[in-house]
Amino acid sequence: MDVLMLSFAILVVMFLLLALGFPIAFTMSGLAIFGTIYVWGWSGLYMVVSTTFANSNNFIYIAIPLFLLMANFLQSSGMGDDMYEIIYRWAGKVRGGLASGTVVISGIFGAMSGISSVATVTMGLIAAPSMMKRGYDRSMVLGSIMAGGTLGILIPPSIIMVVYAGVAEVSVGKLFMGGVLPGILLIFLYIGYISIYCWIKPEMGPPVDTSFSLREKIVALKGFALPVLLIFLVLGLIYTGVATPTEAAGIGAFGAFLCMAAYGRATYANVKKALVTTLSTNAMIMWIIMGASCFSHFIAVAGIHDVINEALTGLDIWRWWIVIFMQGIFFILGMFLNPAAIVMLCGPLFVPIIIDLGFDPLWFGILFVINMEMGYLTPPFGLNLFIMKGIMPPSVTMAHIYVAIVPFLLLQGLCLALVMIFPQLALWLSSMMV
């Protein structure tokens, strides 16, 4: 069989196996090993081993377990309660204020953790019962929490951005800064929708009855002190060039531990839980990185990269149609696959094409991350959908969750379109870096 035909056949088999539920990492690595042995014999396995080691030995990836540890310490710290109390006191009297505040808190958690599950779980446990008790519509409660949770991968630091930076060979720090303005834009889009909808239909997010004095509101603001300090510490070190993203991740993890200690939550059980969760999650991500590296290298050596590159760049069409086509591929894959697997699979294929077309790979990375946010909310396997189902009472069905997320999914699509039309939303802040 021709090597190129074999490569395409392996691609088809891979998607079939993934659709049947086989583990992503072992599917890709197994098919790559099979293809390598078939084409080059047993001696070709050296290529598999050397490629896997070289890709997993990337210094950038050291930041992943450190950001994970930072996120897990923050989840155990209990600071979410204090931050929600601030929103309750300051915005509770406004229609939809608690839902809008939940989005803001999720953005803050995103700026501290780098993953989506932290904000989704924290706000699901704290904000959802509070809003439902005060008469908020179920769809508004579910939608605001799930959509707010996705901000964790767009607002820096972001673990997905670290993986993309390793594949695309772009600066992690600049990629982090590129996500700031789109993240803020998305927060404003969410808040704008919530505010307008609740103003038109007050029953969607009625104001709370309790009133607080100005002194009580100001006292509550102390709950923002540690989160804001940690955000400025991590991002400030990266932006000014004082520390690399990996070094800033280590400092952030230590800072998150101090936050947990300040809240009296640095118990043996909490620290052990954070370490074990970090270890297991990092192992999963690294297996995906190694498996996908092995697979992408095989199809590159087999020539499929060049065929796809020549086919797309040789088309006599507007170059933006190719970008839109790639976003469609990302959106479809996001329904079924982990973002880390998607970037490791598609990054080596798409990034060279984007560069050949004259686009900035950093800008393309931000588009990818926004698309992955949509993947977290898209059936059938959107992660945040299942997280929300797991922490909600049995009366909340998957049908309720699917309906609740539709308007927020459309807003994410609008944000994606705006960043495509106005690339400086992703490039301006990174261009100002030291």
mmCIF file of N, CA and C in Angstrom, residues 105-203:
data_model
loop_
_atom_site.group_PDB
_atom_site.id
_atom_site.type_symbol
_atom_site.label_atom_id
_atom_site.label_comp_id
_atom_site.label_asym_id
_atom_site.label_seq_id
_atom_site.Cartn_x
_atom_site.Cartn_y
_atom_site.Cartn_z
ATOM 1 N N ILE A 105 -16.701 36.722 38.663
ATOM 2 C CA ILE A 105 -15.912 35.865 39.555
ATOM 3 C C ILE A 105 -15.262 34.731 38.765
ATOM 4 N N SER A 106 -16.001 34.171 37.809
ATOM 5 C CA SER A 106 -15.439 33.109 36.970
ATOM 6 C C SER A 106 -14.235 33.620 36.189
ATOM 7 N N GLY A 107 -14.329 34.872 35.709
ATOM 8 C CA GLY A 107 -13.193 35.469 35.015
ATOM 9 C C GLY A 107 -11.988 35.618 35.926
ATOM 10 N N ILE A 108 -12.238 35.991 37.181
ATOM 11 C CA ILE A 108 -11.146 36.129 38.151
ATOM 12 C C ILE A 108 -10.519 34.767 38.442
ATOM 13 N N PHE A 109 -11.373 33.751 38.608
ATOM 14 C CA PHE A 109 -10.843 32.404 38.813
ATOM 15 C C PHE A 109 -10.034 31.947 37.597
ATOM 16 N N GLY A 110 -10.505 32.332 36.401
ATOM 17 C CA GLY A 110 -9.766 31.999 35.193
ATOM 18 C C GLY A 110 -8.392 32.623 35.179
ATOM 19 N N ALA A 111 -8.307 33.862 35.691
ATOM 20 C CA ALA A 111 -7.024 34.566 35.742
ATOM 21 C C ALA A 111 -6.106 34.009 36.824
ATOM 22 N N MET A 112 -6.625 33.140 37.675
ATOM 23 C CA MET A 112 -5.797 32.552 38.730
ATOM 24 C C MET A 112 -5.483 31.079 38.490
ATOM 25 N N SER A 113 -6.308 30.386 37.690
ATOM 26 C CA SER A 113 -6.189 28.933 37.643
ATOM 27 C C SER A 113 -5.726 28.368 36.308
ATOM 28 N N GLY A 114 -6.289 28.842 35.185
ATOM 29 C CA GLY A 114 -5.874 28.334 33.889
ATOM 30 C C GLY A 114 -6.684 27.171 33.359
ATOM 31 N N ILE A 115 -7.686 26.702 34.106
ATOM 32 C CA ILE A 115 -8.567 25.640 33.628
ATOM 33 C C ILE A 115 -10.011 26.028 33.900
ATOM 34 N N SER A 116 -10.927 25.410 33.168
ATOM 35 C CA SER A 116 -12.331 25.820 33.253
ATOM 36 C C SER A 116 -13.074 25.184 34.418
ATOM 37 N N SER A 117 -12.651 24.014 34.844
ATOM 38 C CA SER A 117 -13.431 23.272 35.830
ATOM 39 C C SER A 117 -13.459 23.938 37.200
ATOM 40 N N VAL A 118 -12.407 24.706 37.548
ATOM 41 C CA VAL A 118 -12.342 25.331 38.874
ATOM 42 C C VAL A 118 -13.512 26.279 39.082
ATOM 43 N N ALA A 119 -13.705 27.211 38.147
ATOM 44 C CA ALA A 119 -14.787 28.185 38.281
ATOM 45 C C ALA A 119 -16.144 27.509 38.176
ATOM 46 N N THR A 120 -16.274 26.528 37.287
ATOM 47 C CA THR A 120 -17.561 25.852 37.097
ATOM 48 C C THR A 120 -17.987 25.128 38.365
ATOM 49 N N VAL A 121 -17.057 24.385 38.962
ATOM 50 C CA VAL A 121 -17.384 23.651 40.194
ATOM 51 C C VAL A 121 -17.641 24.613 41.349
ATOM 52 N N THR A 122 -16.755 25.594 41.520
ATOM 53 C CA THR A 122 -16.875 26.528 42.644
ATOM 54 C C THR A 122 -18.176 27.312 42.579
ATOM 55 N N MET A 123 -18.459 27.914 41.425
ATOM 56 C CA MET A 123 -19.683 28.709 41.286
ATOM 57 C C MET A 123 -20.930 27.829 41.255
ATOM 58 N N GLY A 124 -20.781 26.602 40.746
ATOM 59 C CA GLY A 124 -21.920 25.690 40.760
ATOM 60 C C GLY A 124 -22.351 25.334 42.170
ATOM 61 N N LEU A 125 -21.372 25.207 43.064
ATOM 62 C CA LEU A 125 -21.680 24.857 44.455
ATOM 63 C C LEU A 125 -22.095 26.065 45.291
ATOM 64 N N ILE A 126 -21.560 27.248 44.956
ATOM 65 C CA ILE A 126 -21.824 28.442 45.767
ATOM 66 C C ILE A 126 -22.956 29.284 45.189
ATOM 67 N N ALA A 127 -22.844 29.633 43.904
ATOM 68 C CA ALA A 127 -23.775 30.596 43.309
ATOM 69 C C ALA A 127 -25.107 29.981 42.910
ATOM 70 N N ALA A 128 -25.087 28.752 42.396
ATOM 71 C CA ALA A 128 -26.332 28.156 41.898
ATOM 72 C C ALA A 128 -27.412 28.059 42.978
ATOM 73 N N PRO A 129 -27.123 27.490 44.167
ATOM 74 C CA PRO A 129 -28.175 27.439 45.201
ATOM 75 C C PRO A 129 -28.651 28.825 45.617
ATOM 76 N N SER A 130 -27.725 29.788 45.690
ATOM 77 C CA SER A 130 -28.085 31.146 46.103
ATOM 78 C C SER A 130 -29.024 31.798 45.097
ATOM 79 N N MET A 131 -28.706 31.690 43.808
ATOM 80 C CA MET A 131 -29.545 32.323 42.788
ATOM 81 C C MET A 131 -30.909 31.649 42.678
ATOM 82 N N MET A 132 -30.934 30.329 42.733
ATOM 83 C CA MET A 132 -32.214 29.625 42.627
ATOM 84 C C MET A 132 -33.113 29.933 43.823
ATOM 85 N N LYS A 133 -32.502 30.064 44.997
ATOM 86 C CA LYS A 133 -33.274 30.394 46.200
ATOM 87 C C LYS A 133 -33.914 31.770 46.091
ATOM 88 N N ARG A 134 -33.291 32.651 45.343
ATOM 89 C CA ARG A 134 -33.791 34.025 45.209
ATOM 90 C C ARG A 134 -34.603 34.233 43.938
ATOM 91 N N GLY A 135 -35.053 33.143 43.344
ATOM 92 C CA GLY A 135 -36.008 33.237 42.248
ATOM 93 C C GLY A 135 -35.429 33.388 40.865
ATOM 94 N N TYR A 136 -34.131 33.213 40.692
ATOM 95 C CA TYR A 136 -33.548 33.308 39.353
ATOM 96 C C TYR A 136 -34.029 32.148 38.481
ATOM 97 N N ASP A 137 -34.255 32.452 37.212
ATOM 98 C CA ASP A 137 -34.661 31.415 36.274
ATOM 99 C C ASP A 137 -33.554 30.368 36.142
ATOM 100 N N ARG A 138 -33.967 29.110 36.062
ATOM 101 C CA ARG A 138 -32.998 28.009 36.024
ATOM 102 C C ARG A 138 -32.031 28.126 34.844
ATOM 103 N N SER A 139 -32.532 28.507 33.684
ATOM 104 C CA SER A 139 -31.664 28.635 32.510
ATOM 105 C C SER A 139 -30.611 29.719 32.705
ATOM 106 N N MET A 140 -31.005 30.817 33.343
ATOM 107 C CA MET A 140 -30.058 31.901 33.594
ATOM 108 C C MET A 140 -28.963 31.448 34.561
ATOM 109 N N VAL A 141 -29.352 30.700 35.572
ATOM 110 C CA VAL A 141 -28.385 30.203 36.561
ATOM 111 C C VAL A 141 -27.389 29.250 35.902
ATOM 112 N N LEU A 142 -27.920 28.245 35.210
ATOM 113 C CA LEU A 142 -27.056 27.238 34.596
ATOM 114 C C LEU A 142 -26.155 27.844 33.522
ATOM 115 N N GLY A 143 -26.744 28.675 32.666
ATOM 116 C CA GLY A 143 -25.988 29.256 31.560
ATOM 117 C C GLY A 143 -24.864 30.159 32.018
ATOM 118 N N SER A 144 -25.141 31.017 33.002
ATOM 119 C CA SER A 144 -24.118 31.963 33.462
ATOM 120 C C SER A 144 -22.945 31.237 34.119
ATOM 121 N N ILE A 145 -23.225 30.169 34.843
ATOM 122 C CA ILE A 145 -22.148 29.430 35.521
ATOM 123 C C ILE A 145 -21.301 28.644 34.522
ATOM 124 N N MET A 146 -21.960 27.931 33.611
ATOM 125 C CA MET A 146 -21.206 27.125 32.641
ATOM 126 C C MET A 146 -20.402 27.999 31.686
ATOM 127 N N ALA A 147 -21.018 29.082 31.197
ATOM 128 C CA ALA A 147 -20.310 29.973 30.272
ATOM 129 C C ALA A 147 -19.167 30.692 30.981
ATOM 130 N N GLY A 148 -19.417 31.149 32.198
ATOM 131 C CA GLY A 148 -18.361 31.804 32.959
ATOM 132 C C GLY A 148 -17.190 30.883 33.216
ATOM 133 N N GLY A 149 -17.468 29.603 33.412
ATOM 134 C CA GLY A 149 -16.407 28.640 33.669
ATOM 135 C C GLY A 149 -15.435 28.485 32.519
ATOM 136 N N THR A 150 -15.926 28.666 31.284
ATOM 137 C CA THR A 150 -15.039 28.492 30.126
ATOM 138 C C THR A 150 -13.973 29.576 30.035
ATOM 139 N N LEU A 151 -14.162 30.687 30.738
ATOM 140 C CA LEU A 151 -13.187 31.783 30.686
ATOM 141 C C LEU A 151 -11.813 31.350 31.191
ATOM 142 N N GLY A 152 -11.771 30.257 31.941
ATOM 143 C CA GLY A 152 -10.512 29.786 32.514
ATOM 144 C C GLY A 152 -9.455 29.423 31.492
ATOM 145 N N ILE A 153 -9.861 29.057 30.260
ATOM 146 C CA ILE A 153 -8.853 28.687 29.260
ATOM 147 C C ILE A 153 -8.510 29.845 28.328
ATOM 148 N N LEU A 154 -9.259 30.968 28.419
ATOM 149 C CA LEU A 154 -8.980 32.123 27.564
ATOM 150 C C LEU A 154 -8.230 33.213 28.313
ATOM 151 N N ILE A 155 -8.656 33.488 29.548
ATOM 152 C CA ILE A 155 -7.979 34.502 30.354
ATOM 153 C C ILE A 155 -6.725 33.875 30.969
ATOM 154 N N PRO A 156 -5.555 34.458 30.742
ATOM 155 C CA PRO A 156 -4.307 33.850 31.229
ATOM 156 C C PRO A 156 -4.235 33.830 32.753
ATOM 157 N N PRO A 157 -3.460 32.854 33.273
ATOM 158 C CA PRO A 157 -2.720 31.805 32.560
ATOM 159 C C PRO A 157 -3.645 30.689 32.091
ATOM 160 N N SER A 158 -3.310 30.063 30.983
ATOM 161 C CA SER A 158 -4.146 29.014 30.403
ATOM 162 C C SER A 158 -3.283 27.819 30.033
ATOM 163 N N ILE A 159 -3.687 26.656 30.504
ATOM 164 C CA ILE A 159 -2.915 25.444 30.225
ATOM 165 C C ILE A 159 -2.987 25.082 28.744
ATOM 166 N N ILE A 160 -4.153 25.285 28.127
ATOM 167 C CA ILE A 160 -4.289 25.000 26.698
ATOM 168 C C ILE A 160 -3.360 25.892 25.880
ATOM 169 N N MET A 161 -3.204 27.148 26.308
ATOM 170 C CA MET A 161 -2.282 28.048 25.611
ATOM 171 C C MET A 161 -0.843 27.555 25.722
ATOM 172 N N VAL A 162 -0.492 26.985 26.856
ATOM 173 C CA VAL A 162 0.862 26.442 27.029
ATOM 174 C C VAL A 162 1.105 25.321 26.023
ATOM 175 N N VAL A 163 0.111 24.439 25.870
ATOM 176 C CA VAL A 163 0.241 23.329 24.923
ATOM 177 C C VAL A 163 0.342 23.856 23.495
ATOM 178 N N TYR A 164 -0.518 24.828 23.147
ATOM 179 C CA TYR A 164 -0.480 25.402 21.795
ATOM 180 C C TYR A 164 0.869 26.071 21.525
ATOM 181 N N ALA A 165 1.378 26.802 22.509
ATOM 182 C CA ALA A 165 2.661 27.489 22.333
ATOM 183 C C ALA A 165 3.778 26.497 22.048
ATOM 184 N N GLY A 166 3.726 25.341 22.708
ATOM 185 C CA GLY A 166 4.738 24.322 22.462
ATOM 186 C C GLY A 166 4.665 23.760 21.054
ATOM 187 N N VAL A 167 3.452 23.616 20.530
ATOM 188 C CA VAL A 167 3.266 23.069 19.182
ATOM 189 C C VAL A 167 3.596 24.108 18.115
ATOM 190 N N ALA A 168 3.085 25.337 18.299
ATOM 191 C CA ALA A 168 3.236 26.384 17.282
ATOM 192 C C ALA A 168 4.549 27.142 17.395
ATOM 193 N N GLU A 169 5.296 26.885 18.471
ATOM 194 C CA GLU A 169 6.578 27.561 18.713
ATOM 195 C C GLU A 169 6.418 29.079 18.754
ATOM 196 N N VAL A 170 5.411 29.513 19.520
ATOM 197 C CA VAL A 170 5.216 30.943 19.764
ATOM 198 C C VAL A 170 5.467 31.212 21.242
ATOM 199 N N SER A 171 5.635 32.469 21.598
ATOM 200 C CA SER A 171 5.903 32.855 22.979
ATOM 201 C C SER A 171 4.682 32.605 23.858
ATOM 202 N N VAL A 172 4.880 31.865 24.953
ATOM 203 C CA VAL A 172 3.778 31.621 25.886
ATOM 204 C C VAL A 172 3.300 32.932 26.496
ATOM 205 N N GLY A 173 4.244 33.786 26.884
ATOM 206 C CA GLY A 173 3.881 35.058 27.501
ATOM 207 C C GLY A 173 3.044 35.921 26.573
ATOM 208 N N LYS A 174 3.437 36.007 25.299
ATOM 209 C CA LYS A 174 2.672 36.808 24.342
ATOM 210 C C LYS A 174 1.306 36.188 24.077
ATOM 211 N N LEU A 175 1.252 34.870 24.063
ATOM 212 C CA LEU A 175 -0.035 34.196 23.874
ATOM 213 C C LEU A 175 -0.955 34.468 25.061
ATOM 214 N N PHE A 176 -0.390 34.442 26.272
ATOM 215 C CA PHE A 176 -1.172 34.786 27.465
ATOM 216 C C PHE A 176 -1.760 36.192 27.342
ATOM 217 N N MET A 177 -0.912 37.153 26.979
ATOM 218 C CA MET A 177 -1.383 38.536 26.864
ATOM 219 C C MET A 177 -2.424 38.680 25.747
ATOM 220 N N GLY A 178 -2.289 37.851 24.717
ATOM 221 C CA GLY A 178 -3.252 37.888 23.622
ATOM 222 C C GLY A 178 -4.647 37.472 24.035
ATOM 223 N N GLY A 179 -4.757 36.701 25.120
ATOM 224 C CA GLY A 179 -6.071 36.252 25.574
ATOM 225 C C GLY A 179 -6.779 37.222 26.492
ATOM 226 N N VAL A 180 -6.084 38.268 26.958
ATOM 227 C CA VAL A 180 -6.672 39.180 27.947
ATOM 228 C C VAL A 180 -7.857 39.952 27.376
ATOM 229 N N LEU A 181 -7.650 40.680 26.273
ATOM 230 C CA LEU A 181 -8.723 41.512 25.715
ATOM 231 C C LEU A 181 -9.902 40.678 25.200
ATOM 232 N N PRO A 182 -9.681 39.569 24.469
ATOM 233 C CA PRO A 182 -10.824 38.728 24.099
ATOM 234 C C PRO A 182 -11.575 38.188 25.316
ATOM 235 N N GLY A 183 -10.835 37.863 26.397
ATOM 236 C CA GLY A 183 -11.490 37.396 27.618
ATOM 237 C C GLY A 183 -12.368 38.462 28.235
ATOM 238 N N ILE A 184 -11.848 39.696 28.303
ATOM 239 C CA ILE A 184 -12.635 40.814 28.835
ATOM 240 C C ILE A 184 -13.836 41.094 27.933
ATOM 241 N N LEU A 185 -13.620 41.030 26.614
ATOM 242 C CA LEU A 185 -14.720 41.227 25.661
ATOM 243 C C LEU A 185 -15.827 40.213 25.893
ATOM 244 N N LEU A 186 -15.454 38.966 26.106
ATOM 245 C CA LEU A 186 -16.447 37.919 26.317
ATOM 246 C C LEU A 186 -17.209 38.137 27.619
ATOM 247 N N ILE A 187 -16.515 38.593 28.662
ATOM 248 C CA ILE A 187 -17.190 38.912 29.926
ATOM 249 C C ILE A 187 -18.234 39.998 29.704
ATOM 250 N N PHE A 188 -17.875 41.053 28.961
ATOM 251 C CA PHE A 188 -18.826 42.137 28.692
ATOM 252 C C PHE A 188 -20.002 41.655 27.844
ATOM 253 N N LEU A 189 -19.746 40.748 26.908
ATOM 254 C CA LEU A 189 -20.844 40.197 26.103
ATOM 255 C C LEU A 189 -21.810 39.406 26.980
ATOM 256 N N TYR A 190 -21.265 38.588 27.882
ATOM 257 C CA TYR A 190 -22.111 37.825 28.802
ATOM 258 C C TYR A 190 -22.940 38.761 29.683
ATOM 259 N N ILE A 191 -22.266 39.741 30.290
ATOM 260 C CA ILE A 191 -22.953 40.661 31.199
ATOM 261 C C ILE A 191 -23.997 41.483 30.441
ATOM 262 N N GLY A 192 -23.660 41.915 29.229
ATOM 263 C CA GLY A 192 -24.609 42.676 28.427
ATOM 264 C C GLY A 192 -25.865 41.883 28.136
ATOM 265 N N TYR A 193 -25.690 40.621 27.756
ATOM 266 C CA TYR A 193 -26.854 39.765 27.488
ATOM 267 C C TYR A 193 -27.696 39.563 28.743
ATOM 268 N N ILE A 194 -27.021 39.231 29.858
ATOM 269 C CA ILE A 194 -27.743 38.991 31.113
ATOM 270 C C ILE A 194 -28.511 40.235 31.539
ATOM 271 N N SER A 195 -27.865 41.389 31.491
ATOM 272 C CA SER A 195 -28.487 42.637 31.946
ATOM 273 C C SER A 195 -29.689 43.010 31.085
ATOM 274 N N ILE A 196 -29.530 42.937 29.766
ATOM 275 C CA ILE A 196 -30.631 43.308 28.864
ATOM 276 C C ILE A 196 -31.799 42.337 29.002
ATOM 277 N N TYR A 197 -31.494 41.049 29.041
ATOM 278 C CA TYR A 197 -32.556 40.043 29.139
ATOM 279 C C TYR A 197 -33.314 40.173 30.459
ATOM 280 N N CYS A 198 -32.579 40.377 31.548
ATOM 281 C CA CYS A 198 -33.235 40.508 32.859
ATOM 282 C C CYS A 198 -33.974 41.841 32.987
ATOM 283 N N TRP A 199 -33.560 42.854 32.242
ATOM 284 C CA TRP A 199 -34.285 44.128 32.257
ATOM 285 C C TRP A 199 -35.608 43.992 31.510
ATOM 286 N N ILE A 200 -35.574 43.234 30.402
ATOM 287 C CA ILE A 200 -36.806 43.011 29.632
ATOM 288 C C ILE A 200 -37.733 42.051 30.367
ATOM 289 N N LYS A 201 -37.142 40.993 30.934
ATOM 290 C CA LYS A 201 -37.920 39.999 31.680
ATOM 291 C C LYS A 201 -37.365 39.902 33.100
ATOM 292 N N PRO A 202 -37.881 40.722 34.022
ATOM 293 C CA PRO A 202 -37.342 40.756 35.395
ATOM 294 C C PRO A 202 -37.389 39.410 36.109
ATOM 295 N N GLU A 203 -38.329 38.546 35.713
ATOM 296 C CA GLU A 203 -38.442 37.251 36.387
ATOM 297 C C GLU A 203 -37.245 36.343 36.109
#
